[in-house]
mmCIF file of C-alpha atoms in Angstrom:
data_model
loop_
_atom_site.group_PDB
_atom_site.id
_atom_site.type_symbol
_atom_site.label_atom_id
_atom_site.label_comp_id
_atom_site.label_asym_id
_atom_site.label_seq_id
_atom_site.Cartn_x
_atom_site.Cartn_y
_atom_site.Cartn_z
ATOM 1 C CA LYS A 86 -72.754 34.756 -17.620
ATOM 2 C CA MET A 87 -72.756 34.127 -13.868
ATOM 3 C CA SER A 88 -74.586 37.187 -12.965
ATOM 4 C CA GLU A 89 -77.717 36.284 -14.740
ATOM 5 C CA GLY A 90 -78.293 33.522 -11.939
ATOM 6 C CA ASN A 91 -80.042 34.598 -8.673
ATOM 7 C CA PHE A 92 -77.373 33.124 -5.976
ATOM 8 C CA THR A 93 -78.524 34.439 -2.980
ATOM 9 C CA SER A 94 -78.738 31.048 -1.267
ATOM 10 C CA PRO A 95 -75.334 29.261 -0.595
ATOM 11 C CA LEU A 96 -77.339 26.132 -1.192
ATOM 12 C CA TYR A 97 -78.350 25.699 -4.797
ATOM 13 C CA SER A 98 -80.326 22.277 -5.088
ATOM 14 C CA ILE A 99 -81.303 19.393 -3.306
ATOM 15 C CA PHE A 100 -82.128 15.755 -4.870
ATOM 16 C CA ILE A 101 -83.112 12.663 -3.356
ATOM 17 C CA ILE A 102 -82.637 9.174 -5.326
ATOM 18 C CA ASN A 103 -84.155 5.945 -4.479
ATOM 19 C CA LYS A 104 -82.124 3.101 -4.354
ATOM 20 C CA SER A 105 -83.156 2.109 -7.647
ATOM 21 C CA GLY A 106 -81.706 5.435 -9.245
ATOM 22 C CA GLY A 107 -85.171 6.942 -9.349
ATOM 23 C CA LEU A 108 -85.547 10.874 -8.508
ATOM 24 C CA ILE A 109 -88.153 11.243 -5.904
ATOM 25 C CA PHE A 110 -87.371 14.653 -4.810
ATOM 26 C CA HIS A 111 -85.834 17.734 -6.390
ATOM 27 C CA LYS A 112 -85.715 21.432 -4.997
ATOM 28 C CA ASP A 113 -84.088 24.311 -6.664
ATOM 29 C CA LEU A 114 -83.016 27.439 -4.570
ATOM 30 C CA VAL A 115 -81.398 29.445 -6.932
ATOM 31 C CA GLN A 116 -82.569 30.438 -10.156
ATOM 32 C CA ARG A 117 -80.571 28.572 -12.984
ATOM 33 C CA LYS A 118 -79.742 30.266 -16.203
ATOM 34 C CA VAL A 119 -80.639 27.534 -18.326
ATOM 35 C CA ARG A 120 -83.807 25.882 -17.202
ATOM 36 C CA LEU A 121 -83.926 22.112 -17.139
ATOM 37 C CA THR A 122 -87.191 19.967 -17.636
ATOM 38 C CA SER A 123 -88.168 17.359 -15.406
ATOM 39 C CA ASN A 124 -87.406 14.652 -17.561
ATOM 40 C CA SER A 125 -83.520 16.176 -17.568
ATOM 41 C CA TYR A 126 -83.663 16.258 -13.972
ATOM 42 C CA LEU A 127 -84.880 12.409 -14.070
ATOM 43 C CA GLN A 128 -82.006 11.741 -16.314
ATOM 44 C CA ILE A 129 -79.188 13.444 -14.301
ATOM 45 C CA ALA A 130 -80.507 11.266 -11.173
ATOM 46 C CA GLY A 131 -80.299 7.964 -13.118
ATOM 47 C CA VAL A 132 -76.869 9.109 -14.748
ATOM 48 C CA PHE A 133 -75.533 10.316 -11.094
ATOM 49 C CA HIS A 134 -76.626 6.824 -9.786
ATOM 50 C CA GLY A 135 -74.618 5.204 -12.330
ATOM 51 C CA MET A 136 -71.689 7.346 -11.838
ATOM 52 C CA TYR A 137 -71.677 6.731 -8.286
ATOM 53 C CA ALA A 138 -71.567 2.897 -8.886
ATOM 54 C CA ILE A 139 -68.957 3.319 -11.311
ATOM 55 C CA THR A 140 -66.717 5.395 -8.792
ATOM 56 C CA SER A 141 -66.866 2.887 -6.407
ATOM 57 C CA GLN A 142 -66.118 0.186 -8.623
ATOM 58 C CA LEU A 143 -62.812 2.332 -10.096
ATOM 59 C CA ALA A 144 -61.525 2.474 -6.482
ATOM 60 C CA PRO A 145 -58.282 1.003 -6.380
ATOM 61 C CA THR A 146 -58.566 -0.263 -2.977
ATOM 62 C CA LYS A 147 -58.989 -3.810 -1.756
ATOM 63 C CA GLU A 148 -61.758 -3.013 0.406
ATOM 64 C CA VAL A 149 -65.044 -1.832 -0.972
ATOM 65 C CA SER A 150 -65.139 1.983 -1.520
ATOM 66 C CA SER A 151 -67.714 4.470 -1.526
ATOM 67 C CA GLY A 152 -68.974 5.981 -4.290
ATOM 68 C CA ILE A 153 -69.247 9.790 -4.972
ATOM 69 C CA LYS A 154 -68.828 11.947 -1.793
ATOM 70 C CA THR A 155 -67.870 15.134 -3.195
ATOM 71 C CA LEU A 156 -67.814 16.462 -6.484
ATOM 72 C CA GLU A 157 -66.283 20.033 -7.295
ATOM 73 C CA ALA A 158 -66.549 22.255 -10.269
ATOM 74 C CA ASP A 159 -65.600 26.116 -10.935
ATOM 75 C CA CYS A 160 -69.134 27.292 -9.745
ATOM 76 C CA MET A 161 -70.407 24.567 -7.481
ATOM 77 C CA LYS A 162 -69.694 21.753 -5.164
ATOM 78 C CA LEU A 163 -71.978 18.539 -4.882
ATOM 79 C CA TYR A 164 -72.209 16.536 -1.822
ATOM 80 C CA CYS A 165 -73.891 13.101 -1.588
ATOM 81 C CA PHE A 166 -74.832 10.520 1.308
ATOM 82 C CA GLN A 167 -76.058 7.112 0.740
ATOM 83 C CA SER A 168 -78.145 5.501 3.753
ATOM 84 C CA VAL A 169 -77.332 1.901 4.336
ATOM 85 C CA THR A 170 -80.914 1.502 2.764
ATOM 86 C CA GLY A 171 -79.298 3.041 -0.602
ATOM 87 C CA THR A 172 -81.140 6.246 -0.741
ATOM 88 C CA LYS A 173 -78.854 9.044 -2.010
ATOM 89 C CA PHE A 174 -79.069 12.677 -0.281
ATOM 90 C CA ILE A 175 -77.389 15.186 -2.791
ATOM 91 C CA VAL A 176 -77.133 19.124 -2.450
ATOM 92 C CA THR A 177 -75.227 21.412 -4.698
ATOM 93 C CA THR A 178 -73.706 24.253 -2.856
ATOM 94 C CA GLU A 179 -71.464 27.452 -3.766
ATOM 95 C CA PRO A 180 -67.738 26.538 -3.925
ATOM 96 C CA ASN A 181 -65.515 26.397 -0.978
ATOM 97 C CA ARG A 182 -68.295 25.528 1.341
ATOM 98 C CA ASN A 183 -67.630 23.997 4.812
ATOM 99 C CA ASP A 184 -67.710 20.139 4.326
ATOM 100 C CA VAL A 185 -68.598 19.582 8.025
ATOM 101 C CA GLU A 186 -71.663 21.863 7.758
ATOM 102 C CA ILE A 187 -72.974 20.391 4.552
ATOM 103 C CA ASN A 188 -72.637 16.895 5.861
ATOM 104 C CA GLU A 189 -74.391 17.760 8.946
ATOM 105 C CA PHE A 190 -77.109 19.320 6.662
ATOM 106 C CA LEU A 191 -77.241 15.976 4.856
ATOM 107 C CA SER A 192 -77.720 13.985 7.863
ATOM 108 C CA GLN A 193 -80.595 16.370 8.984
ATOM 109 C CA LEU A 194 -82.280 15.973 5.706
ATOM 110 C CA TYR A 195 -82.295 12.081 6.132
ATOM 111 C CA SER A 196 -83.923 12.680 9.409
ATOM 112 C CA LEU A 197 -86.350 14.807 7.880
ATOM 113 C CA TYR A 198 -87.001 12.066 5.306
ATOM 114 C CA ALA A 199 -87.213 9.370 7.815
ATOM 115 C CA ASN A 200 -89.668 11.512 9.788
ATOM 116 C CA TYR A 201 -92.108 13.205 7.522
ATOM 117 C CA VAL A 202 -91.879 11.264 4.404
ATOM 118 C CA LEU A 203 -91.556 7.544 5.340
ATOM 119 C CA LYS A 204 -93.800 7.818 8.548
ATOM 120 C CA ASN A 205 -96.599 9.127 6.114
ATOM 121 C CA PRO A 206 -98.684 6.066 5.652
ATOM 122 C CA PHE A 207 -99.891 7.456 2.287
ATOM 123 C CA TYR A 208 -96.650 7.713 1.018
ATOM 124 C CA ASP A 209 -95.592 4.879 -1.406
ATOM 125 C CA LEU A 210 -92.123 3.811 -0.936
ATOM 126 C CA GLU A 211 -89.473 4.554 -3.692
ATOM 127 C CA GLN A 212 -92.222 6.778 -5.472
ATOM 128 C CA PRO A 213 -91.728 10.600 -5.939
ATOM 129 C CA ILE A 214 -92.402 12.616 -2.961
ATOM 130 C CA HIS A 215 -96.093 14.363 -3.163
ATOM 131 C CA ASN A 216 -98.258 15.670 -0.728
ATOM 132 C CA CYS A 217 -95.787 15.738 2.069
ATOM 133 C CA ASP A 218 -96.273 19.406 3.125
ATOM 134 C CA LYS A 219 -94.685 18.770 6.482
ATOM 135 C CA PHE A 220 -91.780 17.635 4.671
ATOM 136 C CA GLN A 221 -91.368 20.723 2.621
ATOM 137 C CA ILE A 222 -92.274 23.112 5.625
ATOM 138 C CA ASN A 223 -89.706 21.398 7.994
ATOM 139 C CA LEU A 224 -87.004 21.299 4.987
ATOM 140 C CA ASN A 225 -87.405 25.193 4.339
ATOM 141 C CA SER A 226 -87.190 25.904 8.248
ATOM 142 C CA LEU A 227 -83.900 23.628 8.380
ATOM 143 C CA ILE A 228 -82.262 25.714 5.082
ATOM 144 C CA GLU A 229 -83.346 29.033 6.629
ATOM 145 C CA ASN A 230 -81.965 28.016 10.056
ATOM 146 C CA MET A 231 -78.557 26.516 8.662
ATOM 147 C CA PHE A 232 -77.950 28.939 5.890
ATOM 148 C CA SER A 233 -79.352 32.166 6.972
ATOM 149 C CA VAL A 234 -81.750 32.481 3.714
ATOM 150 C CA SER A 235 -85.306 33.373 3.760
ATOM 151 C CA LEU A 236 -87.508 31.162 1.219
ATOM 152 C CA GLY B 192 -64.046 -6.955 24.128
ATOM 153 C CA MET B 193 -67.909 -7.708 24.033
ATOM 154 C CA SER B 194 -68.636 -5.972 27.446
ATOM 155 C CA ARG B 195 -66.739 -2.685 25.960
ATOM 156 C CA TYR B 196 -68.850 -2.925 22.975
ATOM 157 C CA ASN B 197 -72.115 -3.346 25.077
ATOM 158 C CA THR B 198 -71.458 -0.181 27.047
ATOM 159 C CA ASN B 199 -71.044 1.511 23.708
ATOM 160 C CA LEU B 200 -74.182 0.256 22.282
ATOM 161 C CA GLN B 201 -75.897 1.093 25.666
ATOM 162 C CA GLN B 202 -74.459 4.660 25.158
ATOM 163 C CA VAL B 203 -76.067 4.864 21.848
ATOM 164 C CA ALA B 204 -79.450 3.341 23.003
ATOM 165 C CA ASN B 205 -79.364 6.090 25.731
ATOM 166 C CA ASN B 206 -78.778 8.762 23.588
ATOM 167 C CA THR B 207 -81.403 8.257 20.962
ATOM 168 C CA TRP B 208 -83.849 7.302 23.933
ATOM 169 C CA ASN B 209 -82.938 10.871 24.976
ATOM 170 C CA LYS B 210 -83.492 12.400 21.522
ATOM 171 C CA ILE B 211 -87.116 10.979 20.835
ATOM 172 C CA ASP B 212 -90.577 12.083 21.940
ATOM 173 C CA LYS B 213 -92.301 9.796 24.398
ATOM 174 C CA ILE B 214 -95.980 8.862 24.306
ATOM 175 C CA ASN B 215 -97.923 7.583 26.758
ATOM 176 C CA THR B 216 -97.744 3.646 26.230
ATOM 177 C CA GLU B 217 -101.256 3.006 27.660
ATOM 178 C CA LEU B 218 -102.577 4.538 24.061
ATOM 179 C CA PHE B 219 -99.941 2.046 22.103
ATOM 180 C CA THR B 220 -101.159 -0.900 24.135
ATOM 181 C CA LEU B 221 -104.676 -0.167 23.767
ATOM 182 C CA THR B 222 -104.283 0.939 20.131
ATOM 183 C CA TYR B 223 -102.649 -2.302 19.071
ATOM 184 C CA GLY B 224 -105.383 -4.132 21.459
ATOM 185 C CA ALA B 225 -108.235 -2.617 19.424
ATOM 186 C CA ILE B 226 -106.384 -3.504 16.160
ATOM 187 C CA VAL B 227 -105.862 -7.347 17.093
ATOM 188 C CA VAL B 228 -109.671 -7.708 18.479
ATOM 189 C CA GLN B 229 -110.786 -5.780 15.134
ATOM 190 C CA LEU B 230 -108.683 -8.371 13.111
ATOM 191 C CA LEU B 231 -110.320 -11.437 14.942
ATOM 192 C CA LYS B 232 -113.796 -10.165 13.874
ATOM 193 C CA ASP B 233 -112.870 -9.242 10.366
ATOM 194 C CA PHE B 234 -110.912 -12.282 9.598
ATOM 195 C CA ASP B 235 -112.381 -16.229 9.522
ATOM 196 C CA SER B 236 -109.331 -17.901 10.954
ATOM 197 C CA VAL B 237 -106.757 -16.924 13.702
ATOM 198 C CA ASP B 238 -103.964 -18.173 11.223
ATOM 199 C CA ASP B 239 -105.368 -15.213 8.725
ATOM 200 C CA VAL B 240 -104.860 -12.798 11.631
ATOM 201 C CA ASN B 241 -101.757 -13.872 12.427
ATOM 202 C CA ASN B 242 -100.694 -13.334 8.786
ATOM 203 C CA GLN B 243 -102.189 -9.883 8.739
ATOM 204 C CA LEU B 244 -100.223 -8.891 11.912
ATOM 205 C CA GLU B 245 -97.091 -10.013 10.408
ATOM 206 C CA LYS B 246 -97.732 -8.278 7.216
ATOM 207 C CA MET B 247 -98.674 -4.901 9.211
ATOM 208 C CA GLY B 248 -95.575 -5.373 11.198
ATOM 209 C CA TYR B 249 -93.663 -5.791 7.667
ATOM 210 C CA ASN B 250 -94.864 -2.432 6.260
ATOM 211 C CA ILE B 251 -93.911 -0.880 9.501
ATOM 212 C CA GLY B 252 -90.551 -2.203 9.376
ATOM 213 C CA LEU B 253 -89.743 -1.022 5.711
ATOM 214 C CA ARG B 254 -90.291 2.570 7.058
ATOM 215 C CA LEU B 255 -89.007 2.195 10.443
ATOM 216 C CA ILE B 256 -85.301 1.296 9.695
ATOM 217 C CA ASP B 257 -84.407 4.624 8.171
ATOM 218 C CA GLU B 258 -85.817 6.099 11.244
ATOM 219 C CA PHE B 259 -83.741 4.008 13.521
ATOM 220 C CA LEU B 260 -80.545 4.586 11.381
ATOM 221 C CA ALA B 261 -81.292 8.363 11.391
ATOM 222 C CA ARG B 262 -81.793 8.674 14.882
ATOM 223 C CA SER B 263 -79.157 6.395 16.112
ATOM 224 C CA GLY B 264 -76.489 7.540 14.007
ATOM 225 C CA LEU B 265 -75.618 3.894 13.536
ATOM 226 C CA GLY B 266 -74.179 2.558 10.265
ATOM 227 C CA ARG B 267 -74.168 -1.151 8.822
ATOM 228 C CA CYS B 268 -73.680 -3.887 11.402
ATOM 229 C CA ARG B 269 -70.474 -6.014 10.767
ATOM 230 C CA ASP B 270 -72.054 -9.091 11.333
ATOM 231 C CA LEU B 271 -74.884 -11.202 12.523
ATOM 232 C CA ARG B 272 -73.918 -11.017 16.119
ATOM 233 C CA GLU B 273 -73.681 -7.204 15.953
ATOM 234 C CA THR B 274 -77.199 -6.947 14.167
ATOM 235 C CA ALA B 275 -78.846 -9.096 17.053
ATOM 236 C CA GLU B 276 -77.104 -6.858 19.708
ATOM 237 C CA VAL B 277 -78.297 -3.677 17.870
ATOM 238 C CA ILE B 278 -81.996 -4.775 17.620
ATOM 239 C CA ALA B 279 -81.846 -5.781 21.275
ATOM 240 C CA LYS B 280 -80.185 -2.990 22.925
ATOM 241 C CA VAL B 281 -80.998 0.008 20.631
ATOM 242 C CA GLY B 282 -83.854 -1.045 18.361
ATOM 243 C CA PHE B 283 -86.358 -2.358 21.044
ATOM 244 C CA LYS B 284 -85.417 0.706 23.401
ATOM 245 C CA MET B 285 -86.091 2.990 21.013
ATOM 246 C CA PHE B 286 -89.209 1.677 19.922
ATOM 247 C CA LEU B 287 -90.640 -0.309 22.689
ATOM 248 C CA GLY B 288 -89.031 1.608 25.578
ATOM 249 C CA PHE B 289 -87.243 -1.536 26.992
ATOM 250 C CA ALA B 290 -83.900 -2.701 25.929
ATOM 251 C CA GLY B 291 -83.986 -6.643 25.273
ATOM 252 C CA THR B 292 -81.237 -9.510 25.246
ATOM 253 C CA VAL B 293 -79.942 -11.634 22.913
ATOM 254 C CA LEU B 294 -79.829 -15.375 23.662
ATOM 255 C CA LYS B 295 -78.646 -18.573 21.649
ATOM 256 C CA MET B 296 -76.551 -16.634 19.126
ATOM 257 C CA ASN B 297 -75.443 -19.007 16.544
ATOM 258 C CA ALA B 298 -73.454 -17.326 13.767
ATOM 259 C CA LYS B 299 -72.954 -20.692 12.177
ATOM 260 C CA LYS B 300 -76.503 -21.555 11.911
ATOM 261 C CA GLY B 301 -77.442 -17.736 11.117
ATOM 262 C CA SER B 302 -79.922 -17.666 14.118
ATOM 263 C CA PHE B 303 -80.554 -15.704 17.447
ATOM 264 C CA HIS B 304 -83.057 -15.271 19.705
ATOM 265 C CA LEU B 305 -84.188 -11.805 21.005
ATOM 266 C CA VAL B 306 -85.677 -11.837 24.549
ATOM 267 C CA LEU B 307 -87.792 -8.995 25.977
ATOM 268 C CA GLU B 308 -88.615 -9.019 29.636
ATOM 269 C CA ASP B 309 -90.925 -5.965 29.561
ATOM 270 C CA ASN B 310 -93.241 -5.703 26.437
ATOM 271 C CA PRO B 311 -95.808 -2.882 26.304
ATOM 272 C CA LEU B 312 -97.813 -4.776 23.499
ATOM 273 C CA ILE B 313 -98.957 -7.297 26.056
ATOM 274 C CA ASP B 314 -99.865 -4.850 29.208
ATOM 275 C CA PHE B 315 -103.079 -5.827 30.612
ATOM 276 C CA VAL B 316 -104.001 -8.419 28.073
ATOM 277 C CA GLU B 317 -105.218 -11.818 28.826
ATOM 278 C CA LEU B 318 -105.790 -14.384 25.870
ATOM 279 C CA PRO B 319 -109.225 -16.003 26.156
ATOM 280 C CA ALA B 320 -108.795 -20.011 25.829
ATOM 281 C CA GLN B 321 -110.052 -20.169 22.169
ATOM 282 C CA TYR B 322 -107.003 -18.268 21.222
ATOM 283 C CA LYS B 323 -104.566 -19.095 23.665
ATOM 284 C CA ASP B 324 -102.684 -21.849 21.564
ATOM 285 C CA THR B 325 -103.373 -20.313 18.364
ATOM 286 C CA LEU B 326 -103.350 -16.732 18.395
ATOM 287 C CA ILE B 327 -99.655 -15.154 17.868
ATOM 288 C CA TYR B 328 -100.318 -11.694 19.724
ATOM 289 C CA ASN B 329 -96.732 -10.419 19.173
ATOM 290 C CA ASN B 330 -96.716 -11.504 15.594
ATOM 291 C CA ILE B 331 -96.481 -7.862 14.552
ATOM 292 C CA LEU B 332 -92.886 -7.630 16.091
ATOM 293 C CA CYS B 333 -91.864 -10.674 13.838
ATOM 294 C CA GLY B 334 -93.031 -8.453 10.609
ATOM 295 C CA VAL B 335 -91.175 -5.271 11.742
ATOM 296 C CA ILE B 336 -88.022 -7.170 12.490
ATOM 297 C CA ARG B 337 -88.416 -8.766 8.924
ATOM 298 C CA GLY B 338 -89.084 -5.538 7.177
ATOM 299 C CA ALA B 339 -86.668 -3.677 8.803
ATOM 300 C CA LEU B 340 -83.820 -6.094 7.987
ATOM 301 C CA GLU B 341 -84.864 -6.600 4.524
ATOM 302 C CA MET B 342 -84.113 -2.972 3.852
ATOM 303 C CA VAL B 343 -80.766 -3.615 5.066
ATOM 304 C CA GLN B 344 -80.668 -6.594 2.768
ATOM 305 C CA MET B 345 -80.805 -9.340 5.173
ATOM 306 C CA LYS B 346 -83.863 -11.818 4.518
ATOM 307 C CA VAL B 347 -85.141 -13.279 7.882
ATOM 308 C CA LYS B 348 -87.525 -15.375 9.160
ATOM 309 C CA CYS B 349 -88.851 -14.907 12.707
ATOM 310 C CA THR B 350 -91.038 -16.786 14.874
ATOM 311 C CA VAL B 351 -92.487 -16.267 18.528
ATOM 312 C CA LYS B 352 -90.883 -18.780 20.887
ATOM 313 C CA LYS B 353 -92.225 -17.576 23.962
ATOM 314 C CA CYS B 354 -94.959 -15.232 25.315
ATOM 315 C CA PRO B 355 -96.292 -14.409 28.772
ATOM 316 C CA LEU B 356 -99.661 -14.515 27.400
ATOM 317 C CA LYS B 357 -99.372 -18.363 27.057
ATOM 318 C CA GLY B 358 -97.836 -18.633 30.520
ATOM 319 C CA HIS B 359 -93.940 -17.899 29.477
ATOM 320 C CA ASP B 360 -91.977 -15.680 31.746
ATOM 321 C CA VAL B 361 -90.643 -13.670 28.736
ATOM 322 C CA THR B 362 -91.361 -12.591 25.076
ATOM 323 C CA GLN B 363 -88.617 -14.541 23.104
ATOM 324 C CA ILE B 364 -88.621 -14.014 18.976
ATOM 325 C CA LYS B 365 -86.330 -16.425 17.178
ATOM 326 C CA VAL B 366 -84.452 -14.555 14.066
ATOM 327 C CA VAL B 367 -83.046 -16.592 11.124
ATOM 328 C CA LEU B 368 -81.112 -15.427 8.637
ATOM 329 C CA ILE B 369 -82.148 -16.818 5.240
ATOM 330 C CA GLU B 370 -79.835 -15.193 3.058
ATOM 331 C CA HIS B 371 -77.905 -12.090 2.452
ATOM 332 C CA LEU B 372 -79.612 -9.911 -0.500
ATOM 333 C CA THR B 373 -76.256 -9.344 -2.017
ATOM 334 C CA SER B 374 -77.647 -8.114 -5.493
ATOM 335 C CA GLU B 375 -79.437 -5.402 -3.275
ATOM 336 C CA ILE B 376 -76.617 -4.044 -1.399
ATOM 337 C CA PRO B 377 -76.064 -0.389 -2.409
ATOM 338 C CA VAL B 378 -72.930 -0.119 -4.512
ATOM 339 C CA GLY B 379 -70.172 1.213 -2.832
ATOM 340 C CA ASP B 380 -71.310 -0.371 0.527
ATOM 341 C CA GLU B 381 -70.359 -3.665 1.805
ATOM 342 C CA PHE B 382 -71.677 -6.176 4.504
#
């Protein structure tokens, strides 16, 4: 089953979710066995946003706990970074990936977002990222440089 | 205690400053001046211009905060004092090129003053008599602070208390915390 997918990139997908749980950016770097519709992606983002909150609430600690930072499955690992402003940056990768490296990637992704999306005066805050070519180009460069893939 | 914390912020400020691209401040000063003059032509009252400048600043602040957080690597401030110090030492340095200082810190009242000795916005500017008492030339800064802090769930009100264009020796902005927007704090985070 696995061989039907195209997994040449160690990085599988990238998601950016706004502070209300709306998906504003999504990029697949590998071909999925089962194609998902754009609505499915929106739903997935919304559910993840909820799960992130539940995880935080379920934590048995006295201090406030963060939500999901990593999530592991047989075939993939998911990493999530939430900014102080409430935007979530999520990547899925092949399993057994180096945490430090991926967290660094998330940090760079946040920088790219702050630079090429937010600073674009024609970008509407909290809305899906359209027409931010510089963001896409620089993101591709970042992925190519960090993971030695060609896009 | 406080002095070691301040040195730490100093380091963050310097590291961030070294990372970012620099432009000629003159272009920045002239561009801002052109905007103010144009607004004075477009709007009937000076009050309207002051509001427009604050609004512009607010929209900038909403966008600038993530850039600030991403570049500086700083997380959520623990209290209002830390917020004040971070804006003055790191924020001002990063975006205006000059660090400021915090005065009249009052945690109980939830207010503080930010003081800038050097302010690139007002270089070469002289206010004509008709605007001296009414135009708040620096009002864009008030908006930027308000917008930026709102995105980290703090509702504040900012007013310019002193300005060299009005004969004072420094630029001074008073920031008052109206409320923490607790319902907006991202889940899994705390203030």
